[in-house]
Amino acid sequence: MYVILVYDIGEKRVGKMLKLCRQYLNWIQNSVFEGDITEVKLKELQQRAKSIMKVEEDSIIVFKSRDLKWLEKEIVGKEKNELTNFL
Amino acid sequence: MKKTYYLFNAGRMSRKDNTLKFTPVDENGIEGQPKYIPVEGVSDFYCFGALDANSALYNFLGKEQIAVHFFDYYEHYTGSFMPKDYLLAGKMQIAQMKHYSNKTKRLTIARTFVEGATFNIIKNLRYYQSRGKDLAGLIEIIEGYCIQIQYATEIEMLMGIEGNIRQVYYTAFDTILNDFAMNGRSKQPPKNEVNALVSFGNMMCYSLCLGQIHHTQLNPTISFLHEPGYRRYSLALDLAEIFKPILVDRVIFKVLNKKEIQAKDFDVQVNSVVLKDTARKVFVRTFEERLSETIKHRSLNRNVSYKHLVKLECYKLTKHLLEMETYKPFKAWW
């Protein structure tokens, strides 16, 4: 499964959320992550995210797609982080 | 699903916030923009550039079951960092041992490896035959050797037949390739461009097999066709035999005939030929594409990637060793 995850988190907790998301997905922009992930791993991520969030204030939105090929990605301006497995 | 990462740039890998951080370093020692790699999505690393890392990182990689394979400047495989075996099974080890020490049992398995390899070799040749290359004579010779496989009574005989088949097969390279010639196999060091690619590709295939064996209960040091006990994880060599024609050789034909790698991508020295960085990247990228290609598996009735096929091969071998199902080598059926 290919997902895009965006979050809007209170300033105090945002650092923790960034670090958590980095473990599972690729950072592409401030508060935006994307990447290939299994359903179980995504659940795990959401579970751990909930323990960081204040559910009344913060929010996370996950856009799911079956595969990267069903997703058209267009970048206007500078690409902040190019995704590649050739470093 | 989990990705393989290829490290070409020199740099420092470190553990940061329970995930991986890679900081590239250029020739002048200046650090570039660090990149975070999601640790949950990494299956292994192939390390071609100079990698800086400390034991804290390796402890972390070990815990996360991530292997690192190292290649030296001449792209020889130099070794792997393997996480602790996590699928230990005494029963499996004993079964493997028994099959190794019983000569007929060992011969049965070794024979299927050679059979599988030969079948895939012929498949390759047939494919290029259908594309207008004249290979009929060579196919016939190899088929002749193929019949001898079942009569081999010693491992050495089997290895001999296998060697003969490969020799004939490698002469076919000269016909298949448009602009390059192989002029026989030479290694340590490879003497021309094609040989350099074959060596490099075989190493990639070998470490792929090793990585997949690690995710099963098989012991990679006990092999059947190759003599175990000395040098390296020889079971990976056995398995690689089957997959080399379809994974490595096909990629070589592709990159050379489509001119994705050209003569200028090689560093020709007095006695050896080495791939330049550009060639290495192109090859690895094409190889990776090949691995993630999927085919419809006939008995599983679903799509599987070439990479997964290697693991399925391990499972089949496991079943054979535990005497649940007779091992049939993977044969390209399309």
Short mmCIF file of C-alpha atoms in Angstrom, two decimals:
data_model
loop_
_atom_site.label_atom_id
_atom_site.label_comp_id
_atom_site.label_asym_id
_atom_site.label_seq_id
_atom_site.Cartn_x
_atom_site.Cartn_y
_atom_site.Cartn_z
CA MET A 1 0.00 0.00 0.00
CA TYR A 2 1.28 3.47 -0.86
CA VAL A 3 0.28 6.28 1.48
CA ILE A 4 0.60 10.00 1.90
CA LEU A 5 0.44 11.14 5.47
CA VAL A 6 -0.04 14.72 6.56
CA TYR A 7 -0.26 15.95 10.10
CA ASP A 8 -1.19 19.11 11.90
CA ILE A 9 0.14 18.84 15.41
CA GLY A 10 0.61 21.29 18.25
CA GLU A 11 4.05 22.85 18.37
CA LYS A 12 5.06 21.07 21.54
CA ARG A 13 4.43 17.61 20.14
CA VAL A 14 5.39 18.12 16.50
CA GLY A 15 9.01 17.07 16.96
CA LYS A 16 8.00 13.75 18.39
CA MET A 17 5.61 13.15 15.53
CA LEU A 18 8.31 13.95 12.96
CA LYS A 19 10.67 11.43 14.54
CA LEU A 20 7.99 8.77 14.69
CA CYS A 21 6.95 9.20 11.06
CA ARG A 22 10.56 9.08 9.88
CA GLN A 23 10.75 5.50 11.10
CA TYR A 24 7.99 4.38 8.79
CA LEU A 25 7.78 6.76 5.84
CA ASN A 26 9.87 9.12 3.75
CA TRP A 27 9.75 12.78 4.61
CA ILE A 28 8.91 14.88 1.56
CA GLN A 29 7.87 18.24 2.95
CA ASN A 30 7.14 19.84 6.28
CA SER A 31 4.40 17.73 7.91
CA VAL A 32 4.09 15.55 4.82
CA PHE A 33 5.33 11.98 4.43
CA GLU A 34 4.86 9.35 1.80
CA GLY A 35 5.93 5.81 1.15
CA ASP A 36 5.24 2.14 0.76
CA ILE A 37 3.89 0.56 3.93
CA THR A 38 1.97 -2.54 4.91
CA GLU A 39 -1.42 -2.29 6.54
CA VAL A 40 -0.13 -3.69 9.79
CA LYS A 41 2.77 -1.26 9.92
CA LEU A 42 0.41 1.62 9.21
CA LYS A 43 -1.83 0.54 12.09
CA GLU A 44 1.22 0.38 14.31
CA LEU A 45 2.20 3.88 13.24
CA GLN A 46 -1.28 5.22 13.87
CA GLN A 47 -1.42 3.56 17.27
CA ARG A 48 1.89 5.10 18.27
CA ALA A 49 0.87 8.45 16.82
CA LYS A 50 -2.25 8.48 18.94
CA SER A 51 -0.21 8.22 22.09
CA ILE A 52 1.68 11.36 21.10
CA MET A 53 -1.30 13.38 19.89
CA LYS A 54 -3.85 15.34 21.80
CA VAL A 55 -6.84 13.91 20.04
CA GLU A 56 -9.01 17.02 20.61
CA GLU A 57 -6.50 19.36 18.96
CA ASP A 58 -4.21 17.49 16.60
CA SER A 59 -5.02 15.63 13.46
CA ILE A 60 -3.40 13.26 11.00
CA ILE A 61 -4.76 12.51 7.56
CA VAL A 62 -3.66 9.44 5.63
CA PHE A 63 -4.33 9.18 1.91
CA LYS A 64 -4.12 5.61 0.77
CA SER A 65 -3.44 4.26 -2.66
CA ARG A 66 -3.00 0.67 -3.72
CA ASP A 67 0.32 1.31 -5.37
CA LEU A 68 2.57 4.16 -6.39
CA LYS A 69 1.57 3.60 -10.00
CA TRP A 70 -2.02 4.61 -9.27
CA LEU A 71 -0.78 7.94 -8.03
CA GLU A 72 0.25 10.81 -10.17
CA LYS A 73 2.76 13.04 -8.45
CA GLU A 74 3.60 16.46 -9.75
CA ILE A 75 6.09 18.80 -8.19
CA VAL A 76 5.99 22.53 -8.75
CA GLY A 77 9.12 24.34 -7.68
CA LYS A 78 11.86 22.72 -5.67
CA GLU A 79 11.67 19.04 -4.77
CA LYS A 80 12.71 19.00 -1.15
CA ASN A 81 13.51 15.34 -0.89
CA GLU A 82 13.88 13.11 -3.89
CA LEU A 83 12.84 9.57 -3.11
CA THR A 84 15.28 6.94 -4.26
CA ASN A 85 16.87 3.79 -3.01
CA PHE A 86 20.15 4.62 -4.73
CA LEU A 87 22.11 6.82 -2.38
CA MET B 1 7.73 -4.98 0.00
CA LYS B 2 10.68 -3.84 2.06
CA LYS B 3 13.22 -2.08 -0.08
CA THR B 4 16.85 -2.74 -0.83
CA TYR B 5 18.99 0.38 -0.64
CA TYR B 6 22.13 0.80 -2.70
CA LEU B 7 24.81 3.07 -1.31
CA PHE B 8 27.08 4.46 -3.99
CA ASN B 9 28.10 7.72 -2.37
CA ALA B 10 30.56 7.81 0.44
CA GLY B 11 28.94 8.90 3.65
CA ARG B 12 28.05 8.27 7.21
CA MET B 13 25.15 6.12 8.32
CA SER B 14 23.98 6.64 11.85
CA ARG B 15 21.18 5.78 14.19
CA LYS B 16 19.06 8.80 14.86
CA ASP B 17 15.71 8.85 16.66
CA ASN B 18 15.37 5.10 16.21
CA THR B 19 15.67 5.34 12.49
CA LEU B 20 18.52 5.62 9.99
CA LYS B 21 20.21 8.80 8.91
CA PHE B 22 22.56 8.90 5.96
CA THR B 23 24.84 11.89 5.54
CA PRO B 24 26.65 11.89 2.19
CA VAL B 25 30.22 13.16 2.16
CA ASP B 26 31.92 14.41 -1.01
CA GLU B 27 35.59 14.01 -2.01
CA ASN B 28 36.57 17.09 -0.04
CA GLY B 29 35.03 15.70 3.11
CA ILE B 30 32.16 18.15 3.08
CA GLU B 31 28.91 16.80 4.42
CA GLY B 32 25.80 17.05 2.30
CA GLN B 33 22.13 17.20 3.15
CA PRO B 34 21.31 14.26 5.44
CA LYS B 35 18.62 11.85 4.36
CA TYR B 36 16.43 9.85 6.68
CA ILE B 37 15.66 6.30 5.67
CA PRO B 38 12.53 4.79 7.23
CA VAL B 39 13.93 1.81 9.11
CA GLU B 40 10.66 -0.13 8.89
CA GLY B 41 10.90 -0.17 5.11
CA VAL B 42 14.48 -1.42 4.70
CA SER B 43 15.29 -5.00 3.86
CA ASP B 44 19.03 -4.65 3.28
CA PHE B 45 21.85 -2.42 2.13
CA TYR B 46 24.31 -2.95 -0.68
CA CYS B 47 27.34 -0.90 0.03
CA PHE B 48 29.59 0.13 -2.86
CA GLY B 49 30.94 3.43 -1.60
CA ALA B 50 32.89 4.09 1.57
CA LEU B 51 30.49 3.76 4.44
CA ASP B 52 31.17 5.26 7.82
CA ALA B 53 29.31 3.64 10.67
CA ASN B 54 29.74 2.72 14.29
CA SER B 55 28.80 -0.31 16.33
CA ALA B 56 25.72 1.41 17.71
CA LEU B 57 24.37 1.44 14.18
CA TYR B 58 25.17 -2.21 13.64
CA ASN B 59 23.50 -3.12 16.91
CA PHE B 60 20.45 -1.30 15.69
CA LEU B 61 20.56 -2.92 12.24
CA GLY B 62 20.95 -6.30 13.89
CA LYS B 63 17.90 -5.71 16.02
CA GLU B 64 15.89 -4.62 13.00
CA GLN B 65 17.02 -7.64 10.95
CA ILE B 66 18.72 -5.58 8.28
CA ALA B 67 21.72 -7.06 6.46
CA VAL B 68 24.54 -5.04 4.91
CA HIS B 69 26.48 -6.46 1.97
CA PHE B 70 29.89 -4.99 1.18
CA PHE B 71 31.66 -4.76 -2.15
CA ASP B 72 35.21 -3.52 -2.64
CA TYR B 73 36.54 -1.06 -5.19
CA TYR B 74 36.78 -3.78 -7.82
CA GLU B 75 33.18 -4.68 -6.97
CA HIS B 76 34.13 -8.04 -5.56
CA TYR B 77 31.87 -9.22 -2.83
CA THR B 78 33.85 -8.87 0.37
CA GLY B 79 31.33 -9.92 2.98
CA SER B 80 28.12 -9.21 4.78
CA PHE B 81 26.94 -8.01 8.09
CA MET B 82 24.28 -10.51 8.96
CA PRO B 83 21.86 -10.08 11.84
CA LYS B 84 21.74 -12.84 14.38
CA ASP B 85 19.94 -15.94 13.08
CA TYR B 86 16.39 -15.53 14.17
CA LEU B 87 14.79 -18.60 12.66
CA LEU B 88 16.85 -21.21 14.39
CA ALA B 89 15.61 -24.73 13.96
CA GLY B 90 17.68 -27.69 15.06
CA LYS B 91 15.47 -30.09 13.17
CA MET B 92 16.17 -28.27 9.93
CA GLN B 93 19.93 -28.29 10.50
CA ILE B 94 19.96 -31.98 11.21
CA ALA B 95 17.88 -32.68 8.10
CA GLN B 96 20.26 -30.60 6.05
CA MET B 97 23.24 -32.44 7.49
CA LYS B 98 21.68 -35.84 6.82
CA HIS B 99 20.99 -34.96 3.22
CA TYR B 100 24.52 -33.73 2.83
CA SER B 101 26.24 -36.75 4.30
CA ASN B 102 24.12 -39.31 2.48
CA LYS B 103 25.69 -39.51 -0.95
CA THR B 104 22.60 -40.46 -2.94
CA LYS B 105 20.48 -37.86 -1.20
CA ARG B 106 23.08 -35.19 -1.77
CA LEU B 107 23.43 -36.17 -5.41
CA THR B 108 19.66 -35.94 -5.93
CA ILE B 109 19.59 -32.37 -4.72
CA ALA B 110 22.78 -31.37 -6.53
CA ARG B 111 21.42 -32.83 -9.73
CA THR B 112 18.22 -30.78 -9.52
CA PHE B 113 20.29 -27.62 -9.09
CA VAL B 114 22.22 -28.34 -12.27
CA GLU B 115 19.02 -29.33 -14.07
CA GLY B 116 17.32 -26.11 -13.09
CA ALA B 117 20.31 -24.02 -14.12
CA THR B 118 20.60 -25.78 -17.47
CA PHE B 119 16.90 -25.46 -18.18
CA ASN B 120 17.05 -21.73 -17.59
CA ILE B 121 20.18 -21.43 -19.70
CA ILE B 122 18.47 -23.17 -22.61
CA LYS B 123 15.43 -20.94 -22.08
CA ASN B 124 17.65 -17.90 -22.48
CA LEU B 125 19.23 -19.25 -25.64
CA ARG B 126 15.84 -20.19 -27.12
CA TYR B 127 14.61 -16.68 -26.48
CA TYR B 128 17.46 -15.16 -28.44
CA GLN B 129 17.12 -17.89 -31.07
CA SER B 130 13.55 -16.68 -31.63
CA ARG B 131 14.93 -13.19 -32.02
CA GLY B 132 17.03 -14.11 -34.98
CA LYS B 133 20.34 -15.12 -33.39
CA ASP B 134 21.76 -18.36 -34.67
CA LEU B 135 22.16 -20.49 -31.56
CA ALA B 136 20.63 -23.80 -32.65
CA GLY B 137 23.98 -25.60 -32.68
CA LEU B 138 24.87 -24.51 -29.16
CA ILE B 139 21.44 -25.41 -27.81
CA GLU B 140 21.89 -28.89 -29.21
CA ILE B 141 25.29 -29.30 -27.55
CA ILE B 142 23.91 -28.17 -24.20
CA GLU B 143 20.94 -30.50 -24.51
CA GLY B 144 23.42 -33.28 -25.11
CA TYR B 145 25.18 -32.47 -21.84
CA CYS B 146 21.80 -32.16 -20.16
CA ILE B 147 21.08 -35.85 -20.74
CA GLN B 148 24.32 -36.76 -18.97
CA ILE B 149 23.17 -35.05 -15.76
CA GLN B 150 20.98 -37.94 -14.65
CA TYR B 151 23.86 -40.42 -15.10
CA ALA B 152 26.33 -38.51 -12.98
CA THR B 153 27.34 -40.68 -10.05
CA GLU B 154 29.77 -38.29 -8.35
CA ILE B 155 29.46 -34.65 -7.37
CA GLU B 156 32.68 -33.97 -9.27
CA MET B 157 31.16 -35.43 -12.44
CA LEU B 158 28.17 -33.19 -11.99
CA MET B 159 30.37 -30.16 -11.51
CA GLY B 160 32.24 -31.17 -14.65
CA ILE B 161 29.07 -31.36 -16.73
CA GLU B 162 27.95 -28.06 -15.30
CA GLY B 163 31.29 -26.53 -16.24
CA ASN B 164 31.01 -27.83 -19.80
CA ILE B 165 27.51 -26.43 -20.13
CA ARG B 166 28.65 -23.05 -18.92
CA GLN B 167 31.57 -23.02 -21.30
CA VAL B 168 29.27 -23.60 -24.27
CA TYR B 169 26.79 -21.11 -22.86
CA TYR B 170 29.42 -18.40 -22.60
CA THR B 171 30.40 -18.84 -26.25
CA ALA B 172 26.76 -18.01 -27.03
CA PHE B 173 27.33 -14.60 -25.43
CA ASP B 174 29.41 -13.57 -28.42
CA THR B 175 26.45 -14.21 -30.72
CA ILE B 176 23.82 -12.64 -28.48
CA LEU B 177 25.70 -9.43 -27.79
CA ASN B 178 25.82 -6.95 -30.63
CA ASP B 179 28.84 -4.77 -29.89
CA PHE B 180 30.79 -6.75 -27.34
CA ALA B 181 32.60 -10.06 -27.35
CA MET B 182 33.27 -12.25 -24.37
CA ASN B 183 35.98 -14.58 -25.67
CA GLY B 184 35.49 -17.08 -22.89
CA ARG B 185 35.07 -16.55 -19.20
CA SER B 186 37.89 -14.94 -17.32
CA LYS B 187 37.79 -13.91 -13.70
CA GLN B 188 39.97 -12.64 -10.91
CA PRO B 189 40.42 -10.26 -12.60
CA PRO B 190 37.96 -10.16 -15.50
CA LYS B 191 39.79 -9.44 -18.73
CA ASN B 192 37.11 -7.68 -20.73
CA GLU B 193 33.88 -5.73 -20.39
CA VAL B 194 31.47 -8.64 -20.57
CA ASN B 195 33.42 -10.64 -18.03
CA ALA B 196 33.47 -7.69 -15.68
CA LEU B 197 29.69 -7.47 -15.90
CA VAL B 198 29.23 -11.21 -15.41
CA SER B 199 31.43 -11.15 -12.30
CA PHE B 200 29.61 -8.20 -10.89
CA GLY B 201 26.18 -9.62 -11.69
CA ASN B 202 27.01 -13.00 -10.18
CA MET B 203 28.07 -11.33 -6.96
CA MET B 204 24.79 -9.45 -6.83
CA CYS B 205 22.86 -12.66 -7.37
CA TYR B 206 24.92 -14.44 -4.76
CA SER B 207 24.24 -11.87 -2.08
CA LEU B 208 20.57 -11.80 -3.04
CA CYS B 209 20.36 -15.56 -2.46
CA LEU B 210 22.24 -15.27 0.81
CA GLY B 211 19.84 -12.59 2.00
CA GLN B 212 16.84 -14.74 1.14
CA ILE B 213 18.30 -17.89 2.73
CA HIS B 214 18.74 -15.90 5.89
CA HIS B 215 14.98 -15.39 6.06
CA THR B 216 14.39 -19.14 6.09
CA GLN B 217 15.57 -21.81 8.47
CA LEU B 218 18.22 -23.15 6.13
CA ASN B 219 21.84 -23.05 7.14
CA PRO B 220 23.72 -21.19 4.42
CA THR B 221 27.00 -23.02 5.05
CA ILE B 222 25.78 -26.52 4.24
CA SER B 223 25.51 -26.87 0.51
CA PHE B 224 24.93 -29.73 -1.87
CA LEU B 225 26.39 -28.97 -5.27
CA HIS B 226 29.32 -26.87 -4.18
CA GLU B 227 31.62 -28.31 -1.57
CA PRO B 228 30.70 -26.82 1.81
CA GLY B 229 33.05 -26.03 4.60
CA TYR B 230 35.49 -23.71 3.00
CA ARG B 231 34.97 -20.21 1.73
CA ARG B 232 31.75 -18.34 2.11
CA TYR B 233 28.16 -19.39 2.38
CA SER B 234 28.12 -22.07 -0.25
CA LEU B 235 24.39 -22.81 -0.20
CA ALA B 236 23.93 -19.35 -1.68
CA LEU B 237 26.22 -20.42 -4.53
CA ASP B 238 24.02 -23.47 -5.15
CA LEU B 239 20.88 -21.40 -5.33
CA ALA B 240 22.50 -18.64 -7.37
CA GLU B 241 23.28 -21.25 -10.02
CA ILE B 242 19.59 -21.57 -10.85
CA PHE B 243 18.88 -17.87 -10.92
CA LYS B 244 21.96 -16.51 -12.66
CA PRO B 245 20.68 -17.10 -16.22
CA ILE B 246 17.35 -15.35 -15.72
CA LEU B 247 18.37 -12.62 -13.31
CA VAL B 248 21.94 -11.73 -14.21
CA ASP B 249 22.54 -12.78 -17.80
CA ARG B 250 19.29 -11.36 -19.11
CA VAL B 251 20.08 -8.03 -17.47
CA ILE B 252 23.55 -8.06 -19.03
CA PHE B 253 22.14 -8.71 -22.50
CA LYS B 254 19.64 -5.94 -21.98
CA VAL B 255 22.01 -3.23 -20.79
CA LEU B 256 24.61 -3.98 -23.44
CA ASN B 257 22.32 -4.49 -26.42
CA LYS B 258 20.25 -1.43 -25.58
CA LYS B 259 23.48 0.50 -25.19
CA GLU B 260 22.61 1.53 -21.65
CA ILE B 261 26.16 0.59 -20.75
CA GLN B 262 28.78 1.36 -23.37
CA ALA B 263 32.49 0.90 -23.81
CA LYS B 264 33.17 4.25 -22.16
CA ASP B 265 31.58 3.04 -18.94
CA PHE B 266 34.45 0.66 -18.27
CA ASP B 267 37.83 1.37 -16.80
CA VAL B 268 40.25 -0.69 -18.85
CA GLN B 269 43.55 -1.37 -17.13
CA VAL B 270 46.49 -3.50 -18.14
CA ASN B 271 45.20 -6.82 -16.95
CA SER B 272 41.71 -6.15 -15.80
CA VAL B 273 38.52 -4.32 -16.61
CA VAL B 274 36.52 -2.57 -13.93
CA LEU B 275 33.06 -1.02 -14.12
CA LYS B 276 32.91 2.70 -13.65
CA ASP B 277 30.40 4.15 -11.21
CA THR B 278 27.96 5.03 -13.97
CA ALA B 279 27.93 1.47 -15.29
CA ARG B 280 27.49 0.07 -11.82
CA LYS B 281 24.51 2.31 -11.17
CA VAL B 282 22.84 1.43 -14.47
CA PHE B 283 23.39 -2.26 -13.89
CA VAL B 284 22.13 -2.23 -10.33
CA ARG B 285 19.07 -0.20 -11.30
CA THR B 286 18.17 -2.60 -14.11
CA PHE B 287 18.84 -5.56 -11.84
CA GLU B 288 16.57 -4.08 -9.18
CA GLU B 289 13.83 -3.49 -11.79
CA ARG B 290 14.18 -7.09 -12.85
CA LEU B 291 13.83 -8.29 -9.27
CA SER B 292 10.62 -6.37 -8.70
CA GLU B 293 9.08 -7.59 -11.96
CA THR B 294 6.24 -9.95 -11.23
CA ILE B 295 5.03 -13.08 -12.90
CA LYS B 296 1.94 -15.16 -12.34
CA HIS B 297 2.95 -18.17 -10.31
CA ARG B 298 1.20 -21.24 -11.58
CA SER B 299 0.76 -23.27 -8.42
CA LEU B 300 0.36 -20.34 -6.02
CA ASN B 301 -2.01 -18.69 -8.47
CA ARG B 302 -0.91 -15.18 -7.69
CA ASN B 303 1.68 -12.71 -8.86
CA VAL B 304 5.12 -13.02 -7.34
CA SER B 305 8.26 -10.98 -7.91
CA TYR B 306 11.51 -12.50 -9.07
CA LYS B 307 12.99 -11.69 -5.70
CA HIS B 308 10.26 -13.66 -3.97
CA LEU B 309 10.92 -16.58 -6.30
CA VAL B 310 14.32 -16.98 -4.68
CA LYS B 311 12.70 -17.27 -1.27
CA LEU B 312 10.12 -19.72 -2.59
CA GLU B 313 13.05 -21.78 -3.82
CA CYS B 314 14.39 -21.90 -0.27
CA TYR B 315 11.00 -23.01 1.00
CA LYS B 316 10.87 -25.79 -1.58
CA LEU B 317 14.30 -26.94 -0.51
CA THR B 318 13.20 -26.88 3.12
CA LYS B 319 10.24 -29.08 2.30
CA HIS B 320 12.48 -31.50 0.46
CA LEU B 321 14.91 -31.73 3.36
CA LEU B 322 12.09 -32.41 5.79
CA GLU B 323 10.82 -35.01 3.32
CA MET B 324 7.46 -33.39 2.86
CA GLU B 325 7.67 -32.78 -0.86
CA THR B 326 10.26 -33.59 -3.52
CA TYR B 327 12.30 -30.60 -4.57
CA LYS B 328 11.81 -29.46 -8.13
CA PRO B 329 14.11 -26.69 -9.28
CA PHE B 330 12.70 -23.43 -10.50
CA LYS B 331 12.28 -23.51 -14.25
CA ALA B 332 11.25 -20.46 -16.21
CA TRP B 333 7.91 -21.55 -17.64
CA TRP B 334 7.04 -18.60 -19.84
#
